Amino acid sequence: MIKLIVFLPLLAALVAGLGNRMIGNVVAKAITTGALLTSCALSWPIFLAFVAGNASPSVTPLFTWMQSGGLDIAWSLRVDTLTAVMLVVVTSVSSLVHIYSWGYMDEDPDQPRFFAYLSLFTFAMLMLVTANNLVQMFFGWEGVGLASYLLIGFWFKKPSANAAAIKAFVVNRVGDLGFMLGIFGTFLVFGTVSIPDILAAAPGMAGSAITFLGMRLDTMTILTLLLFVGAMGKSAQLGLHTWLPDAMEGPTPVSALIHAATMVTAGVFMVCRLSPMFEAAPVAQGFVIFIGAATCLFAATVATTQTDIKRVIAYSTCSQLGYMFFAAGVGAYGAAMFHLFTHAFFKALLFLGAGSVIHAMHHEQDMRYYGALRKRIPLTFWAMVAGTLAITGVGIPGLAVGFAGFWSKDAILESAWAAGSLGVEGGHLAFLVGAFAALLTSFYSWRLIFLTFFGKARWTQSEHIAHALHDAHGDHHADSDHDNPPSQEDAGHEPAQHGPAAAGLSDGTGGYHPHESPWSMLVPLIVLSIGAVAAGQVFHHVFVDPEGGLAFWNGSIAFDAHLAHASHEVPTWVMFTPFVVMLTGLWIAYNNYIRDPGAPARFTAMFGPLYTFLLNKWYFDELYNVIFVRPAFWFGRLFWQRGDVGIIDRFGPDGAARAVQGGSVLTGRLQSGFLYTYALVMLLGLAGLATWAMVRF
Amino acid sequence: MNHDMSASLLLVAPELTLTLAGLALLIWAAFFGDRHATGISIAAVAALVGAGALTSLAPAAGGNAFDGLARVDAFSTFAHVLIYFAAAVAIIIAPRFFRAHTPGGHGLMRAEYPILIVFAAVGMGMMVSATDLMTLYVGLEMNSLAAYVLASFIRTDTRSAEAGLKYFVLGALASGILLYGMSLLYGFSGTTNFAGIAAAMGADFSGGLVFGLVFVLAGLAFKISAVPFHMWTPDVYEGAPTPVTAFFASAPKVAAMALTVRVCIEAFGPTTLDWQQIIIFLALASTILGAVGAIGQRNIKRLLAYSSINNVGFALIGLAAGSEAGVAATMSYMAVYVVMTLGSFLCILQLRDAGGAYVEDIARMAGLGKARPWLVGAIALFMFSLAGIPPLFGFWPKFLVFDAAVRAGLLPLAIIGALSSVISAFYYLKVIKTMAFDEAPADAPQWTAEGNAVETGLIGFTATAISPLGYLAIAPLAYLSGNAALALFR
């Protein structure tokens, strides 16, 4: 069964990708979507069996990959609790995104390719989560990276999409290098790449030392740090996060599937999968806490200033991943996985909702040109509200009712505090940072809702809307794209229905009438809304409760029941802090964007430098540009112009070619056609040879 | 004496057969003229085939004939077979060409052509068996005189006449150099016998012998057209009738190369280090100049002339090694080279425009690939093989000579040889590119598809031999060339 789950998407991807135009849009879409729905339907029973506690971990061997000396790598599919969680997350979100894409990508000329990529991605992600050894995990790791690259650059005619795809790939390579070194080092130390073997041996390695870069370092620290660098790259943690916001150049369903719900959480998954290794390396854990908390704060601050709806959610993703990491860092792997689980639902929901808004607004992504959409696209509005309630963690502490994010985020914050109290360095700090980030989360999430759905319509200033209206003035509707043949940029746009333009000029709508998205897009929103509302309530006892968690995780992660217990015993003010900051954030957002729309402008005027700093994302891109990109270009030019063209080409191929050409001309000239020349050459040759022979003699 | 005489005659049975056949054919031609040219040609080919068959009579251990004037052994047999095969092919491909060139177009070739080839073959047969300076010279001159006539065979064509004249004058100069060297060798060693010369050199290697050695090698280098004694080659190859060019590029090259090998090993054996220097120089100069010089050529025959200079250089690399393996490699190289070269010329002989005129200008062959795809495919095979590109058989002997050179400690020679083969690949590939990929010019010839079963069959045979299927021949080729080399080093 697990084989079906994993390989159906691959099969579908091959059929759709290779069949492409031959089999047509509908067949390709039906095959990929059908395969994913089947995978999803097969995954849930597995997960529920683990929840019910009547399933045991299993490993399904496929075949040997390579065998060389002590290196023994087999393809196999591991199913345990951790995998089961990832299985449902991946297949559910993926199948919903497939369905959603029927509507969103409806007008794209390359639909089979898109669906093939989506399915390929799902396959790679499933290989990653079912890996029983590090090399297979790396295969999946690179596979999702490839799919991510292909999908970010899906509209390859857009230069910005290509640049973003390359950036994602290159930044991920940096992380992958760390991961690779980690794998090599692990093999060096443990003599195996089999995950169960490594995890079994890991505790015994604590405290041993290894020589790395000429220094004696703690073995487990160096290994886990290297592996964590890989996780940082894939999960866009501070330092290697720069690719994620740019990845929003890809189609919105891709952002929802890959850059929110699944691929970016692979780093968290990896840390949890290898949690016994991290448990044996306290220094590395401290680093994980630090990076997680820093990312959490950084991304949340940046998200407050962005105006692109997808970028806000992207930074939000980054920030939420930070939560997961510091949870893993303090040892609350259950909480980290729980947040991963709930986050997948509400973040996919937010992204797909955003996609629905963008779809309705004729590809306008700037929130400054939204407003007053609540009545126009009510279902999308309610779905987005559900997602926002989940991400901001709305719930009532003490009564044990709340949306998904309430359960998981509170579990993380409480775990952090509890860990701090138990002596984990940085635990309390992580709690404070996390709480502040929660305030920011609440603020930017509601800011998004208020800007988009409330207030007055500000659509007239949008070029995209203007474009749509301009088209509507064409002779008749069928010609609406006549001067702009279905380009990739317009993919997924549904020709807007228009009334007389003059009618809406006064109310800021410009006469534009946004329409609710088709059902294929709304159904996934509804399903995910249910998940966002209920996932926490339903599953919290198995993920994070001390007793339930121990039984549920069943050794697949280093679940610390003691810590879980302690996190339920935190002081009341700790328990209420998230609630309070959530309300504060909501109030600030309400005050700034509904009650007093002039407030943000006054604020930016007052704190200009801070605002600019945040708006420019802490100048990370600029910094990297100066530190890495420019020197790299400089070196590239140096080697190209001076080294390659100037030296290698000049004295190598070009020089040789010139010499040969010159020789050819010379030979031609010598071959004059006159007998005396020929005889002279012969005699000179004879004289030369004779002289040489005599000299040697 | 009587017994000796009959044994000697038996040993040279192939040459004897050819001589008698040549004389008989001459009389036949004198009586019936050109009308019987076809019959005479067939008889000449039959004589060559017969002579080839008679080589099998040679005793396995070899035997000296005429009191040490000649020696028949595995080495001479190997060369004989190649020479007779090439000579027969040169006769077979001639009629169609000469018919097109006959003044008045009465559709006959001249009867002298096959007879001249037969006499040349006799001379070459003598060359490869020679173990005495006298046999050497007589054989060489016999071949050369026939060749001078053949080069200027189309008397009405100034290019052909010019080719013959140039060849004759320069050939005379080379013969003079050779003779001078031989007289020095005789003067300082007191004998014309190879073994005697070797003994004298081993005993006392004087300055006179050094000069003799250099002059003799220079005279032989002229025949194999090694640089710097190659100057006649492009002009003669271009001017001579194409079948004659094919003949020059194949049989005499084998004969002269075999003769050079035998002289170096048998006569100059004790002074290997001295002649090795000269051979290395000749090899290097030939490979490099053959490769570089060909690049500017526009005429396909001229290009193949440089190609033959280049190939001779490679074959000399094997000899330069001075080892048994090196000699075996050289002989293998010549065998494969003959097949490749004959195949190339066979293809060139198919290139006729609507008027029946032969096209030699490479630029005019653009677009040939569309008109005659199979022919261009065959040419591509030969060019790739000549360039020594691996799946084709032309790669194998190149590998052998480089291998022998490296084993003999001549790594730089092998490297320079390999580099020059890279250069030569350029013009081979350019020919293919022009034919297969370039657009036909506006004045492109209307290619005639007129075929000839025998020629097509020969192209098919040679193409198969140098195709990857040729690798099946590695074992027998290695056996035969190994035996041939062993005969010299016994």
mmCIF file of N, CA, C and O in Angstrom, chain B residues 195-224:
data_model
loop_
_atom_site.group_PDB
_atom_site.id
_atom_site.type_symbol
_atom_site.label_atom_id
_atom_site.label_comp_id
_atom_site.label_asym_id
_atom_site.label_seq_id
_atom_site.Cartn_x
_atom_site.Cartn_y
_atom_site.Cartn_z
ATOM 1 N N ALA B 195 72.998 -8.085 -45.010
ATOM 2 C CA ALA B 195 73.610 -8.709 -43.846
ATOM 3 C C ALA B 195 75.071 -8.287 -43.734
ATOM 4 O O ALA B 195 75.573 -7.997 -42.633
ATOM 5 N N GLY B 196 75.749 -8.191 -44.902
ATOM 6 C CA GLY B 196 77.140 -7.774 -44.908
ATOM 7 C C GLY B 196 77.297 -6.342 -44.408
ATOM 8 O O GLY B 196 78.182 -6.021 -43.612
ATOM 9 N N ILE B 197 76.401 -5.478 -44.877
ATOM 10 C CA ILE B 197 76.449 -4.082 -44.429
ATOM 11 C C ILE B 197 76.242 -4.004 -42.925
ATOM 12 O O ILE B 197 76.944 -3.277 -42.205
ATOM 13 N N ALA B 198 75.264 -4.777 -42.464
ATOM 14 C CA ALA B 198 74.992 -4.774 -41.027
ATOM 15 C C ALA B 198 76.241 -5.214 -40.268
ATOM 16 O O ALA B 198 76.591 -4.617 -39.229
ATOM 17 N N ALA B 199 76.910 -6.263 -40.765
ATOM 18 C CA ALA B 199 78.109 -6.755 -40.089
ATOM 19 C C ALA B 199 79.180 -5.668 -40.055
ATOM 20 O O ALA B 199 79.801 -5.404 -39.012
ATOM 21 N N ALA B 200 79.338 -4.976 -41.209
ATOM 22 C CA ALA B 200 80.344 -3.928 -41.278
ATOM 23 C C ALA B 200 80.025 -2.785 -40.326
ATOM 24 O O ALA B 200 80.902 -2.234 -39.647
ATOM 25 N N MET B 201 78.752 -2.419 -40.271
ATOM 26 C CA MET B 201 78.340 -1.337 -39.381
ATOM 27 C C MET B 201 78.564 -1.705 -37.936
ATOM 28 O O MET B 201 78.982 -0.888 -37.116
ATOM 29 N N GLY B 202 78.257 -2.970 -37.631
ATOM 30 C CA GLY B 202 78.461 -3.423 -36.263
ATOM 31 C C GLY B 202 79.932 -3.399 -35.884
ATOM 32 O O GLY B 202 80.299 -3.068 -34.754
ATOM 33 N N ALA B 203 80.772 -3.702 -36.840
ATOM 34 C CA ALA B 203 82.204 -3.781 -36.555
ATOM 35 C C ALA B 203 82.812 -2.389 -36.434
ATOM 36 O O ALA B 203 83.497 -2.075 -35.467
ATOM 37 N N ASP B 204 82.529 -1.551 -37.432
ATOM 38 C CA ASP B 204 83.166 -0.235 -37.411
ATOM 39 C C ASP B 204 82.249 0.757 -38.099
ATOM 40 O O ASP B 204 82.150 0.802 -39.318
ATOM 41 N N PHE B 205 81.561 1.549 -37.336
ATOM 42 C CA PHE B 205 80.574 2.477 -37.875
ATOM 43 C C PHE B 205 81.278 3.781 -38.218
ATOM 44 O O PHE B 205 81.442 4.666 -37.396
ATOM 45 N N SER B 206 81.728 3.904 -39.474
ATOM 46 C CA SER B 206 82.535 5.060 -39.849
ATOM 47 C C SER B 206 81.654 6.169 -40.414
ATOM 48 O O SER B 206 80.470 5.988 -40.686
ATOM 49 N N GLY B 207 82.238 7.333 -40.585
ATOM 50 C CA GLY B 207 81.523 8.491 -41.111
ATOM 51 C C GLY B 207 80.952 8.225 -42.491
ATOM 52 O O GLY B 207 79.859 8.684 -42.820
ATOM 53 N N GLY B 208 81.662 7.485 -43.311
ATOM 54 C CA GLY B 208 81.171 7.169 -44.644
ATOM 55 C C GLY B 208 79.878 6.394 -44.571
ATOM 56 O O GLY B 208 78.924 6.663 -45.315
ATOM 57 N N LEU B 209 79.826 5.446 -43.645
ATOM 58 C CA LEU B 209 78.605 4.657 -43.495
ATOM 59 C C LEU B 209 77.445 5.543 -43.026
ATOM 60 O O LEU B 209 76.300 5.360 -43.442
ATOM 61 N N VAL B 210 77.772 6.511 -42.141
ATOM 62 C CA VAL B 210 76.718 7.421 -41.684
ATOM 63 C C VAL B 210 76.122 8.155 -42.877
ATOM 64 O O VAL B 210 74.901 8.223 -43.050
ATOM 65 N N PHE B 211 76.997 8.712 -43.718
ATOM 66 C CA PHE B 211 76.490 9.421 -44.901
ATOM 67 C C PHE B 211 75.688 8.497 -45.790
ATOM 68 O O PHE B 211 74.623 8.861 -46.297
ATOM 69 N N GLY B 212 76.226 7.284 -45.990
ATOM 70 C CA GLY B 212 75.511 6.320 -46.814
ATOM 71 C C GLY B 212 74.126 6.050 -46.272
ATOM 72 O O GLY B 212 73.122 6.080 -46.994
ATOM 73 N N LEU B 213 74.061 5.870 -44.975
ATOM 74 C CA LEU B 213 72.776 5.596 -44.314
ATOM 75 C C LEU B 213 71.808 6.749 -44.552
ATOM 76 O O LEU B 213 70.662 6.550 -44.975
ATOM 77 N N VAL B 214 72.276 7.965 -44.300
ATOM 78 C CA VAL B 214 71.389 9.130 -44.457
ATOM 79 C C VAL B 214 70.909 9.246 -45.889
ATOM 80 O O VAL B 214 69.713 9.464 -46.144
ATOM 81 N N PHE B 215 71.824 9.065 -46.869
ATOM 82 C CA PHE B 215 71.439 9.240 -48.270
ATOM 83 C C PHE B 215 70.464 8.163 -48.715
ATOM 84 O O PHE B 215 69.504 8.442 -49.434
ATOM 85 N N VAL B 216 70.707 6.939 -48.279
ATOM 86 C CA VAL B 216 69.786 5.859 -48.659
ATOM 87 C C VAL B 216 68.405 6.114 -48.073
ATOM 88 O O VAL B 216 67.381 6.013 -48.762
ATOM 89 N N LEU B 217 68.370 6.500 -46.796
ATOM 90 C CA LEU B 217 67.071 6.769 -46.178
ATOM 91 C C LEU B 217 66.373 7.937 -46.868
ATOM 92 O O LEU B 217 65.148 7.926 -47.053
ATOM 93 N N ALA B 218 67.131 8.940 -47.269
ATOM 94 C CA ALA B 218 66.528 10.083 -47.961
ATOM 95 C C ALA B 218 65.916 9.627 -49.282
ATOM 96 O O ALA B 218 64.802 10.017 -49.640
ATOM 97 N N GLY B 219 66.653 8.767 -50.016
ATOM 98 C CA GLY B 219 66.119 8.264 -51.278
ATOM 99 C C GLY B 219 64.848 7.473 -51.070
ATOM 100 O O GLY B 219 63.881 7.607 -51.834
ATOM 101 N N LEU B 220 64.806 6.667 -50.018
ATOM 102 C CA LEU B 220 63.599 5.886 -49.741
ATOM 103 C C LEU B 220 62.461 6.786 -49.262
ATOM 104 O O LEU B 220 61.297 6.559 -49.594
ATOM 105 N N ALA B 221 62.843 7.806 -48.480
ATOM 106 C CA ALA B 221 61.815 8.730 -47.970
ATOM 107 C C ALA B 221 61.097 9.410 -49.124
ATOM 108 O O ALA B 221 59.913 9.732 -49.033
ATOM 109 N N PHE B 222 61.793 9.628 -50.226
ATOM 110 C CA PHE B 222 61.137 10.212 -51.392
ATOM 111 C C PHE B 222 60.010 9.309 -51.869
ATOM 112 O O PHE B 222 58.919 9.771 -52.182
ATOM 113 N N LYS B 223 60.274 7.991 -51.889
ATOM 114 C CA LYS B 223 59.253 7.066 -52.394
ATOM 115 C C LYS B 223 58.032 7.011 -51.468
ATOM 116 O O LYS B 223 56.904 6.893 -51.939
ATOM 117 N N ILE B 224 58.267 7.073 -50.161
ATOM 118 C CA ILE B 224 57.099 7.040 -49.266
ATOM 119 C C ILE B 224 56.552 8.443 -49.047
ATOM 120 O O ILE B 224 55.616 8.627 -48.278
#
